[in-house]
Amino acid sequence: MTQQGAVLQGYNNELVKCIEDLCMQKEELNKQIQQAEEEKNKLQHEIQVLSEQLDCVCENLAQKVASRNELDKILAETEAAYMKILDSSRTLLNVLKKEVGSLKHSSDLKTN
């Protein structure tokens, strides 16, 4: 019976050691889980911050594109109006040259 008690005690010791090892593995796994959860929370916060920054950049970009489009429209209208002014100036200059030519022609006729 003593021999069986010693065998049983040996099994018990091994069982206790296995249980202690499992408890240590569980503690280590709990630490890893906690670190992973902290990393996950940190990354989620960074994603939220970056998402807010992206929203601001997109809004700012949209405003700048709208402003550029408005400037393009104003430039096109201004250039078209300027071309009309140039055309009118050329027409006026041609009319003026004809008038001056006519005046010179009539003065030349009068002096002859």
Short mmCIF file of the N, C-alpha and C atoms (twelve columns), coordinates in Angstrom:
data_MODEL
# 
_entry.id   MODEL 
# 
loop_
_atom_site.group_PDB 
_atom_site.id 
_atom_site.type_symbol 
_atom_site.label_atom_id 
_atom_site.label_alt_id 
_atom_site.label_comp_id 
_atom_site.label_asym_id 
_atom_site.label_seq_id 
_atom_site.Cartn_x 
_atom_site.Cartn_y 
_atom_site.Cartn_z 
_atom_site.pdbx_PDB_model_num 
ATOM 1   N N  . MET A 1   0.815   -1.178  0.000    1 
ATOM 2   C CA . MET A 1   0.000   0.000   0.000    1 
ATOM 3   C C  . MET A 1   0.869   1.255   0.000    1 
ATOM 4   N N  . THR A 2   1.978   1.190   0.642    1 
ATOM 5   C CA . THR A 2   2.869   2.331   0.680    1 
ATOM 6   C C  . THR A 2   3.374   2.652   -0.715   1 
ATOM 7   N N  . GLN A 3   3.605   1.609   -1.479   1 
ATOM 8   C CA . GLN A 3   4.098   1.836   -2.836   1 
ATOM 9   C C  . GLN A 3   3.003   2.516   -3.670   1 
ATOM 10  N N  . GLN A 4   1.776   2.097   -3.497   1 
ATOM 11  C CA . GLN A 4   0.673   2.716   -4.236   1 
ATOM 12  C C  . GLN A 4   0.480   4.167   -3.791   1 
ATOM 13  N N  . GLY A 5   0.684   4.422   -2.543   1 
ATOM 14  C CA . GLY A 5   0.587   5.792   -2.025   1 
ATOM 15  C C  . GLY A 5   1.659   6.673   -2.634   1 
ATOM 16  N N  . ALA A 6   2.856   6.110   -2.785   1 
ATOM 17  C CA . ALA A 6   3.959   6.870   -3.368   1 
ATOM 18  C C  . ALA A 6   3.686   7.160   -4.840   1 
ATOM 19  N N  . VAL A 7   3.127   6.165   -5.571   1 
ATOM 20  C CA . VAL A 7   2.781   6.356   -6.976   1 
ATOM 21  C C  . VAL A 7   1.701   7.420   -7.079   1 
ATOM 22  N N  . LEU A 8   0.698   7.301   -6.204   1 
ATOM 23  C CA . LEU A 8   -0.394  8.279   -6.198   1 
ATOM 24  C C  . LEU A 8   0.144   9.670   -5.882   1 
ATOM 25  N N  . GLN A 9   1.062   9.745   -4.940   1 
ATOM 26  C CA . GLN A 9   1.668   11.037  -4.587   1 
ATOM 27  C C  . GLN A 9   2.439   11.594  -5.778   1 
ATOM 28  N N  . GLY A 10  3.126   10.734  -6.527   1 
ATOM 29  C CA . GLY A 10  3.848   11.160  -7.729   1 
ATOM 30  C C  . GLY A 10  2.896   11.695  -8.783   1 
ATOM 31  N N  . TYR A 11  1.773   10.994  -8.985   1 
ATOM 32  C CA . TYR A 11  0.761   11.477  -9.935   1 
ATOM 33  C C  . TYR A 11  0.198   12.822  -9.496   1 
ATOM 34  N N  . ASN A 12  -0.054  12.905  -8.202   1 
ATOM 35  C CA . ASN A 12  -0.606  14.148  -7.642   1 
ATOM 36  C C  . ASN A 12  0.368   15.302  -7.875   1 
ATOM 37  N N  . ASN A 13  1.640   15.053  -7.613   1 
ATOM 38  C CA . ASN A 13  2.652   16.099  -7.809   1 
ATOM 39  C C  . ASN A 13  2.701   16.539  -9.279   1 
ATOM 40  N N  . GLU A 14  2.657   15.559  -10.185  1 
ATOM 41  C CA . GLU A 14  2.664   15.891  -11.615  1 
ATOM 42  C C  . GLU A 14  1.422   16.669  -12.003  1 
ATOM 43  N N  . LEU A 15  0.290   16.240  -11.469  1 
ATOM 44  C CA . LEU A 15  -0.975  16.924  -11.760  1 
ATOM 45  C C  . LEU A 15  -0.938  18.364  -11.271  1 
ATOM 46  N N  . VAL A 16  -0.440  18.557  -10.062  1 
ATOM 47  C CA . VAL A 16  -0.335  19.918  -9.515   1 
ATOM 48  C C  . VAL A 16  0.598   20.757  -10.385  1 
ATOM 49  N N  . LYS A 17  1.732   20.160  -10.816  1 
ATOM 50  C CA . LYS A 17  2.670   20.892  -11.675  1 
ATOM 51  C C  . LYS A 17  2.004   21.257  -13.003  1 
ATOM 52  N N  . CYS A 18  1.256   20.333  -13.599  1 
ATOM 53  C CA . CYS A 18  0.562   20.627  -14.861  1 
ATOM 54  C C  . CYS A 18  -0.455  21.742  -14.673  1 
ATOM 55  N N  . ILE A 19  -1.187  21.691  -13.570  1 
ATOM 56  C CA . ILE A 19  -2.182  22.742  -13.291  1 
ATOM 57  C C  . ILE A 19  -1.478  24.083  -13.123  1 
ATOM 58  N N  . GLU A 20  -0.356  24.125  -12.400  1 
ATOM 59  C CA . GLU A 20  0.397   25.364  -12.216  1 
ATOM 60  C C  . GLU A 20  0.901   25.893  -13.563  1 
ATOM 61  N N  . ASP A 21  1.391   24.965  -14.412  1 
ATOM 62  C CA . ASP A 21  1.854   25.375  -15.747  1 
ATOM 63  C C  . ASP A 21  0.707   25.975  -16.562  1 
ATOM 64  N N  . LEU A 22  -0.453  25.333  -16.518  1 
ATOM 65  C CA . LEU A 22  -1.630  25.850  -17.228  1 
ATOM 66  C C  . LEU A 22  -2.026  27.228  -16.702  1 
ATOM 67  N N  . CYS A 23  -1.958  27.400  -15.380  1 
ATOM 68  C CA . CYS A 23  -2.288  28.713  -14.784  1 
ATOM 69  C C  . CYS A 23  -1.300  29.779  -15.245  1 
ATOM 70  N N  . MET A 24  -0.016  29.416  -15.342  1 
ATOM 71  C CA . MET A 24  0.991   30.373  -15.813  1 
ATOM 72  C C  . MET A 24  0.754   30.711  -17.287  1 
ATOM 73  N N  . GLN A 25  0.404   29.681  -18.077  1 
ATOM 74  C CA . GLN A 25  0.097   29.923  -19.489  1 
ATOM 75  C C  . GLN A 25  -1.110  30.845  -19.624  1 
ATOM 76  N N  . LYS A 26  -2.107  30.626  -18.762  1 
ATOM 77  C CA . LYS A 26  -3.310  31.470  -18.784  1 
ATOM 78  C C  . LYS A 26  -2.954  32.913  -18.436  1 
ATOM 79  N N  . GLU A 27  -2.123  33.097  -17.415  1 
ATOM 80  C CA . GLU A 27  -1.714  34.447  -17.030  1 
ATOM 81  C C  . GLU A 27  -0.964  35.139  -18.174  1 
ATOM 82  N N  . GLU A 28  -0.055  34.386  -18.808  1 
ATOM 83  C CA . GLU A 28  0.688   34.950  -19.937  1 
ATOM 84  C C  . GLU A 28  -0.250  35.313  -21.081  1 
ATOM 85  N N  . LEU A 29  -1.189  34.425  -21.345  1 
ATOM 86  C CA . LEU A 29  -2.168  34.694  -22.403  1 
ATOM 87  C C  . LEU A 29  -3.033  35.898  -22.051  1 
ATOM 88  N N  . ASN A 30  -3.411  36.033  -20.786  1 
ATOM 89  C CA . ASN A 30  -4.196  37.202  -20.338  1 
ATOM 90  C C  . ASN A 30  -3.403  38.493  -20.557  1 
ATOM 91  N N  . LYS A 31  -2.090  38.458  -20.265  1 
ATOM 92  C CA . LYS A 31  -1.246  39.640  -20.498  1 
ATOM 93  C C  . LYS A 31  -1.221  39.983  -21.991  1 
ATOM 94  N N  . GLN A 32  -1.062  38.957  -22.837  1 
ATOM 95  C CA . GLN A 32  -1.022  39.176  -24.279  1 
ATOM 96  C C  . GLN A 32  -2.360  39.713  -24.786  1 
ATOM 97  N N  . ILE A 33  -3.452  39.177  -24.230  1 
ATOM 98  C CA . ILE A 33  -4.791  39.663  -24.614  1 
ATOM 99  C C  . ILE A 33  -4.948  41.118  -24.218  1 
ATOM 100 N N  . GLN A 34  -4.521  41.464  -23.005  1 
ATOM 101 C CA . GLN A 34  -4.636  42.846  -22.536  1 
ATOM 102 C C  . GLN A 34  -3.807  43.783  -23.418  1 
ATOM 103 N N  . GLN A 35  -2.580  43.358  -23.766  1 
ATOM 104 C CA . GLN A 35  -1.730  44.184  -24.642  1 
ATOM 105 C C  . GLN A 35  -2.374  44.351  -26.022  1 
ATOM 106 N N  . ALA A 36  -2.949  43.254  -26.537  1 
ATOM 107 C CA . ALA A 36  -3.593  43.319  -27.848  1 
ATOM 108 C C  . ALA A 36  -4.810  44.242  -27.798  1 
ATOM 109 N N  . GLU A 37  -5.579  44.196  -26.700  1 
ATOM 110 C CA . GLU A 37  -6.747  45.080  -26.567  1 
ATOM 111 C C  . GLU A 37  -6.314  46.537  -26.469  1 
ATOM 112 N N  . GLU A 38  -5.227  46.788  -25.736  1 
ATOM 113 C CA . GLU A 38  -4.719  48.157  -25.631  1 
ATOM 114 C C  . GLU A 38  -4.248  48.652  -27.000  1 
ATOM 115 N N  . GLU A 39  -3.547  47.801  -27.736  1 
ATOM 116 C CA . GLU A 39  -3.086  48.164  -29.084  1 
ATOM 117 C C  . GLU A 39  -4.274  48.415  -30.001  1 
ATOM 118 N N  . LYS A 40  -5.293  47.563  -29.899  1 
ATOM 119 C CA . LYS A 40  -6.502  47.729  -30.713  1 
ATOM 120 C C  . LYS A 40  -7.174  49.065  -30.401  1 
ATOM 121 N N  . ASN A 41  -7.309  49.385  -29.115  1 
ATOM 122 C CA . ASN A 41  -7.938  50.655  -28.725  1 
ATOM 123 C C  . ASN A 41  -7.124  51.847  -29.214  1 
ATOM 124 N N  . LYS A 42  -5.786  51.719  -29.109  1 
ATOM 125 C CA . LYS A 42  -4.909  52.795  -29.580  1 
ATOM 126 C C  . LYS A 42  -5.091  52.999  -31.078  1 
ATOM 127 N N  . LEU A 43  -5.099  51.892  -31.825  1 
ATOM 128 C CA . LEU A 43  -5.254  51.987  -33.281  1 
ATOM 129 C C  . LEU A 43  -6.625  52.531  -33.660  1 
ATOM 130 N N  . GLN A 44  -7.663  52.121  -32.935  1 
ATOM 131 C CA . GLN A 44  -9.001  52.644  -33.224  1 
ATOM 132 C C  . GLN A 44  -9.053  54.145  -32.979  1 
ATOM 133 N N  . HIS A 45  -8.380  54.601  -31.934  1 
ATOM 134 C CA . HIS A 45  -8.343  56.040  -31.661  1 
ATOM 135 C C  . HIS A 45  -7.595  56.762  -32.778  1 
ATOM 136 N N  . GLU A 46  -6.462  56.200  -33.198  1 
ATOM 137 C CA . GLU A 46  -5.704  56.812  -34.286  1 
ATOM 138 C C  . GLU A 46  -6.523  56.848  -35.575  1 
ATOM 139 N N  . ILE A 47  -7.271  55.779  -35.831  1 
ATOM 140 C CA . ILE A 47  -8.136  55.747  -37.017  1 
ATOM 141 C C  . ILE A 47  -9.178  56.848  -36.931  1 
ATOM 142 N N  . GLN A 48  -9.753  57.025  -35.753  1 
ATOM 143 C CA . GLN A 48  -10.771 58.072  -35.579  1 
ATOM 144 C C  . GLN A 48  -10.157 59.452  -35.822  1 
ATOM 145 N N  . VAL A 49  -8.971  59.683  -35.252  1 
ATOM 146 C CA . VAL A 49  -8.298  60.976  -35.437  1 
ATOM 147 C C  . VAL A 49  -7.979  61.192  -36.913  1 
ATOM 148 N N  . LEU A 50  -7.421  60.152  -37.564  1 
ATOM 149 C CA . LEU A 50  -7.085  60.272  -38.982  1 
ATOM 150 C C  . LEU A 50  -8.334  60.454  -39.835  1 
ATOM 151 N N  . SER A 51  -9.404  59.805  -39.449  1 
ATOM 152 C CA . SER A 51  -10.664 59.937  -40.183  1 
ATOM 153 C C  . SER A 51  -11.184 61.374  -40.097  1 
ATOM 154 N N  . GLU A 52  -11.089 61.958  -38.912  1 
ATOM 155 C CA . GLU A 52  -11.514 63.352  -38.742  1 
ATOM 156 C C  . GLU A 52  -10.621 64.285  -39.560  1 
ATOM 157 N N  . GLN A 53  -9.318  64.001  -39.554  1 
ATOM 158 C CA . GLN A 53  -8.395  64.821  -40.351  1 
ATOM 159 C C  . GLN A 53  -8.708  64.675  -41.835  1 
ATOM 160 N N  . LEU A 54  -9.008  63.465  -42.264  1 
ATOM 161 C CA . LEU A 54  -9.351  63.226  -43.666  1 
ATOM 162 C C  . LEU A 54  -10.616 63.986  -44.046  1 
ATOM 163 N N  . ASP A 55  -11.606 63.981  -43.159  1 
ATOM 164 C CA . ASP A 55  -12.839 64.736  -43.427  1 
ATOM 165 C C  . ASP A 55  -12.530 66.219  -43.610  1 
ATOM 166 N N  . CYS A 56  -11.676 66.760  -42.737  1 
ATOM 167 C CA . CYS A 56  -11.315 68.181  -42.835  1 
ATOM 168 C C  . CYS A 56  -10.579 68.466  -44.146  1 
ATOM 169 N N  . VAL A 57  -9.645  67.598  -44.500  1 
ATOM 170 C CA . VAL A 57  -8.881  67.793  -45.738  1 
ATOM 171 C C  . VAL A 57  -9.814  67.714  -46.948  1 
ATOM 172 N N  . CYS A 58  -10.737 66.749  -46.918  1 
ATOM 173 C CA . CYS A 58  -11.674 66.603  -48.041  1 
ATOM 174 C C  . CYS A 58  -12.577 67.833  -48.164  1 
ATOM 175 N N  . GLU A 59  -13.039 68.338  -47.034  1 
ATOM 176 C CA . GLU A 59  -13.893 69.528  -47.053  1 
ATOM 177 C C  . GLU A 59  -13.115 70.733  -47.579  1 
ATOM 178 N N  . ASN A 60  -11.885 70.890  -47.100  1 
ATOM 179 C CA . ASN A 60  -11.037 71.990  -47.547  1 
ATOM 180 C C  . ASN A 60  -10.744 71.876  -49.034  1 
ATOM 181 N N  . LEU A 61  -10.471 70.661  -49.473  1 
ATOM 182 C CA . LEU A 61  -10.199 70.426  -50.895  1 
ATOM 183 C C  . LEU A 61  -11.417 70.764  -51.743  1 
ATOM 184 N N  . ALA A 62  -12.585 70.362  -51.292  1 
ATOM 185 C CA . ALA A 62  -13.814 70.652  -52.038  1 
ATOM 186 C C  . ALA A 62  -14.021 72.168  -52.153  1 
ATOM 187 N N  . GLN A 63  -13.753 72.897  -51.067  1 
ATOM 188 C CA . GLN A 63  -13.892 74.354  -51.104  1 
ATOM 189 C C  . GLN A 63  -12.898 74.972  -52.084  1 
ATOM 190 N N  . LYS A 64  -11.675 74.465  -52.080  1 
ATOM 191 C CA . LYS A 64  -10.658 75.013  -52.977  1 
ATOM 192 C C  . LYS A 64  -10.999 74.703  -54.439  1 
ATOM 193 N N  . VAL A 65  -11.495 73.506  -54.694  1 
ATOM 194 C CA . VAL A 65  -11.887 73.152  -56.065  1 
ATOM 195 C C  . VAL A 65  -13.038 74.049  -56.526  1 
ATOM 196 N N  . ALA A 66  -14.006 74.281  -55.626  1 
ATOM 197 C CA . ALA A 66  -15.132 75.157  -55.971  1 
ATOM 198 C C  . ALA A 66  -14.626 76.577  -56.251  1 
ATOM 199 N N  . SER A 67  -13.689 77.062  -55.446  1 
ATOM 200 C CA . SER A 67  -13.120 78.398  -55.665  1 
ATOM 201 C C  . SER A 67  -12.374 78.461  -56.995  1 
ATOM 202 N N  . ARG A 68  -11.605 77.405  -57.284  1 
ATOM 203 C CA . ARG A 68  -10.885 77.368  -58.555  1 
ATOM 204 C C  . ARG A 68  -11.849 77.371  -59.735  1 
ATOM 205 N N  . ASN A 69  -12.924 76.602  -59.623  1 
ATOM 206 C CA . ASN A 69  -13.914 76.560  -60.695  1 
ATOM 207 C C  . ASN A 69  -14.564 77.931  -60.891  1 
ATOM 208 N N  . GLU A 70  -14.821 78.622  -59.792  1 
ATOM 209 C CA . GLU A 70  -15.392 79.971  -59.881  1 
ATOM 210 C C  . GLU A 70  -14.390 80.919  -60.543  1 
ATOM 211 N N  . LEU A 71  -13.112 80.798  -60.171  1 
ATOM 212 C CA . LEU A 71  -12.079 81.635  -60.797  1 
ATOM 213 C C  . LEU A 71  -11.945 81.326  -62.288  1 
ATOM 214 N N  . ASP A 72  -12.038 80.049  -62.646  1 
ATOM 215 C CA . ASP A 72  -11.995 79.677  -64.067  1 
ATOM 216 C C  . ASP A 72  -13.135 80.347  -64.826  1 
ATOM 217 N N  . LYS A 73  -14.308 80.347  -64.229  1 
ATOM 218 C CA . LYS A 73  -15.481 80.966  -64.865  1 
ATOM 219 C C  . LYS A 73  -15.266 82.476  -65.020  1 
ATOM 220 N N  . ILE A 74  -14.790 83.113  -63.960  1 
ATOM 221 C CA . ILE A 74  -14.552 84.564  -64.000  1 
ATOM 222 C C  . ILE A 74  -13.481 84.891  -65.039  1 
ATOM 223 N N  . LEU A 75  -12.415 84.091  -65.068  1 
ATOM 224 C CA . LEU A 75  -11.352 84.317  -66.055  1 
ATOM 225 C C  . LEU A 75  -11.879 84.172  -67.478  1 
ATOM 226 N N  . ALA A 76  -12.681 83.154  -67.724  1 
ATOM 227 C CA . ALA A 76  -13.226 82.945  -69.074  1 
ATOM 228 C C  . ALA A 76  -14.111 84.124  -69.470  1 
ATOM 229 N N  . GLU A 77  -14.948 84.589  -68.558  1 
ATOM 230 C CA . GLU A 77  -15.819 85.733  -68.859  1 
ATOM 231 C C  . GLU A 77  -15.002 87.001  -69.089  1 
ATOM 232 N N  . THR A 78  -13.963 87.184  -68.255  1 
ATOM 233 C CA . THR A 78  -13.114 88.373  -68.381  1 
ATOM 234 C C  . THR A 78  -12.349 88.349  -69.695  1 
ATOM 235 N N  . GLU A 79  -11.807 87.191  -70.045  1 
ATOM 236 C CA . GLU A 79  -11.076 87.079  -71.308  1 
ATOM 237 C C  . GLU A 79  -11.994 87.321  -72.501  1 
ATOM 238 N N  . ALA A 80  -13.216 86.812  -72.430  1 
ATOM 239 C CA . ALA A 80  -14.174 87.033  -73.522  1 
ATOM 240 C C  . ALA A 80  -14.508 88.521  -73.632  1 
ATOM 241 N N  . ALA A 81  -14.728 89.177  -72.487  1 
ATOM 242 C CA . ALA A 81  -15.025 90.611  -72.508  1 
ATOM 243 C C  . ALA A 81  -13.824 91.399  -73.033  1 
ATOM 244 N N  . TYR A 82  -12.620 90.998  -72.642  1 
ATOM 245 C CA . TYR A 82  -11.418 91.682  -73.112  1 
ATOM 246 C C  . TYR A 82  -11.265 91.524  -74.627  1 
ATOM 247 N N  . MET A 83  -11.556 90.353  -75.141  1 
ATOM 248 C CA . MET A 83  -11.484 90.137  -76.590  1 
ATOM 249 C C  . MET A 83  -12.487 91.039  -77.310  1 
ATOM 250 N N  . LYS A 84  -13.663 91.234  -76.727  1 
ATOM 251 C CA . LYS A 84  -14.647 92.144  -77.330  1 
ATOM 252 C C  . LYS A 84  -14.113 93.572  -77.326  1 
ATOM 253 N N  . ILE A 85  -13.445 93.954  -76.213  1 
ATOM 254 C CA . ILE A 85  -12.859 95.297  -76.139  1 
ATOM 255 C C  . ILE A 85  -11.783 95.455  -77.217  1 
ATOM 256 N N  . LEU A 86  -10.938 94.440  -77.368  1 
ATOM 257 C CA . LEU A 86  -9.897  94.496  -78.401  1 
ATOM 258 C C  . LEU A 86  -10.518 94.623  -79.793  1 
ATOM 259 N N  . ASP A 87  -11.551 93.837  -80.029  1 
ATOM 260 C CA . ASP A 87  -12.224 93.889  -81.327  1 
ATOM 261 C C  . ASP A 87  -12.839 95.271  -81.557  1 
ATOM 262 N N  . SER A 88  -13.483 95.798  -80.528  1 
ATOM 263 C CA . SER A 88  -14.080 97.145  -80.639  1 
ATOM 264 C C  . SER A 88  -13.004 98.197  -80.852  1 
ATOM 265 N N  . SER A 89  -11.866 98.053  -80.158  1 
ATOM 266 C CA . SER A 89  -10.763 99.009  -80.321  1 
ATOM 267 C C  . SER A 89  -10.221 98.962  -81.743  1 
ATOM 268 N N  . ARG A 90  -10.081 97.748  -82.285  1 
ATOM 269 C CA . ARG A 90  -9.593  97.606  -83.654  1 
ATOM 270 C C  . ARG A 90  -10.580 98.249  -84.631  1 
ATOM 271 N N  . THR A 91  -11.870 98.003  -84.410  1 
ATOM 272 C CA . THR A 91  -12.893 98.599  -85.274  1 
ATOM 273 C C  . THR A 91  -12.840 100.122 -85.176  1 
ATOM 274 N N  . LEU A 92  -12.742 100.636 -83.955  1 
ATOM 275 C CA . LEU A 92  -12.672 102.087 -83.753  1 
ATOM 276 C C  . LEU A 92  -11.434 102.664 -84.435  1 
ATOM 277 N N  . LEU A 93  -10.302 101.970 -84.300  1 
ATOM 278 C CA . LEU A 93  -9.074  102.442 -84.924  1 
ATOM 279 C C  . LEU A 93  -9.219  102.473 -86.451  1 
ATOM 280 N N  . ASN A 94  -9.829  101.437 -87.016  1 
ATOM 281 C CA . ASN A 94  -10.039 101.408 -88.462  1 
ATOM 282 C C  . ASN A 94  -10.954 102.541 -88.912  1 
ATOM 283 N N  . VAL A 95  -12.015 102.775 -88.164  1 
ATOM 284 C CA . VAL A 95  -12.935 103.873 -88.505  1 
ATOM 285 C C  . VAL A 95  -12.204 105.199 -88.414  1 
ATOM 286 N N  . LEU A 96  -11.419 105.371 -87.356  1 
ATOM 287 C CA . LEU A 96  -10.684 106.614 -87.162  1 
ATOM 288 C C  . LEU A 96  -9.678  106.835 -88.298  1 
ATOM 289 N N  . LYS A 97  -8.993  105.778 -88.697  1 
ATOM 290 C CA . LYS A 97  -8.038  105.904 -89.806  1 
ATOM 291 C C  . LYS A 97  -8.749  106.307 -91.094  1 
ATOM 292 N N  . LYS A 98  -9.920  105.712 -91.318  1 
ATOM 293 C CA . LYS A 98  -10.681 106.086 -92.516  1 
ATOM 294 C C  . LYS A 98  -11.075 107.555 -92.453  1 
ATOM 295 N N  . GLU A 99  -11.531 107.992 -91.297  1 
ATOM 296 C CA . GLU A 99  -11.945 109.389 -91.136  1 
ATOM 297 C C  . GLU A 99  -10.760 110.336 -91.360  1 
ATOM 298 N N  . VAL A 100 -9.637  109.983 -90.754  1 
ATOM 299 C CA . VAL A 100 -8.449  110.823 -90.926  1 
ATOM 300 C C  . VAL A 100 -8.033  110.818 -92.392  1 
ATOM 301 N N  . GLY A 101 -8.107  109.654 -93.014  1 
ATOM 302 C CA . GLY A 101 -7.768  109.551 -94.436  1 
ATOM 303 C C  . GLY A 101 -8.705  110.392 -95.278  1 
ATOM 304 N N  . SER A 102 -9.980  110.362 -94.923  1 
ATOM 305 C CA . SER A 102 -10.958 111.159 -95.663  1 
ATOM 306 C C  . SER A 102 -10.684 112.645 -95.469  1 
ATOM 307 N N  . LEU A 103 -10.346 113.022 -94.232  1 
ATOM 308 C CA . LEU A 103 -10.051 114.439 -93.974  1 
ATOM 309 C C  . LEU A 103 -8.822  114.892 -94.758  1 
ATOM 310 N N  . LYS A 104 -7.791  114.064 -94.765  1 
ATOM 311 C CA . LYS A 104 -6.575  114.405 -95.521  1 
ATOM 312 C C  . LYS A 104 -6.888  114.506 -97.008  1 
ATOM 313 N N  . HIS A 105 -7.699  113.547 -97.473  1 
ATOM 314 C CA . HIS A 105 -8.046  113.527 -98.888  1 
ATOM 315 C C  . HIS A 105 -8.824  114.796 -99.259  1 
ATOM 316 N N  . SER A 106 -9.773  115.169 -98.403  1 
ATOM 317 C CA . SER A 106 -10.523 116.378 -98.722  1 
ATOM 318 C C  . SER A 106 -9.672  117.625 -98.573  1 
ATOM 319 N N  . SER A 107 -8.721  117.654 -97.628  1 
ATOM 320 C CA . SER A 107 -7.850  118.830 -97.528  1 
ATOM 321 C C  . SER A 107 -6.941  118.917 -98.725  1 
ATOM 322 N N  . ASP A 108 -6.466  117.756 -99.170  1 
ATOM 323 C CA . ASP A 108 -5.597  117.753 -100.374 1 
ATOM 324 C C  . ASP A 108 -6.377  118.247 -101.585 1 
ATOM 325 N N  . LEU A 109 -7.618  117.904 -101.675 1 
ATOM 326 C CA . LEU A 109 -8.417  118.344 -102.811 1 
ATOM 327 C C  . LEU A 109 -8.650  119.849 -102.736 1 
ATOM 328 N N  . LYS A 110 -8.866  120.372 -101.572 1 
ATOM 329 C CA . LYS A 110 -9.134  121.800 -101.389 1 
ATOM 330 C C  . LYS A 110 -7.882  122.632 -101.689 1 
ATOM 331 N N  . THR A 111 -6.726  122.119 -101.333 1 
ATOM 332 C CA . THR A 111 -5.491  122.863 -101.549 1 
ATOM 333 C C  . THR A 111 -5.077  122.848 -103.015 1 
ATOM 334 N N  . ASN A 112 -5.586  121.916 -103.767 1 
ATOM 335 C CA . ASN A 112 -5.219  121.832 -105.188 1 
ATOM 336 C C  . ASN A 112 -6.122  122.670 -105.966 1 
# 
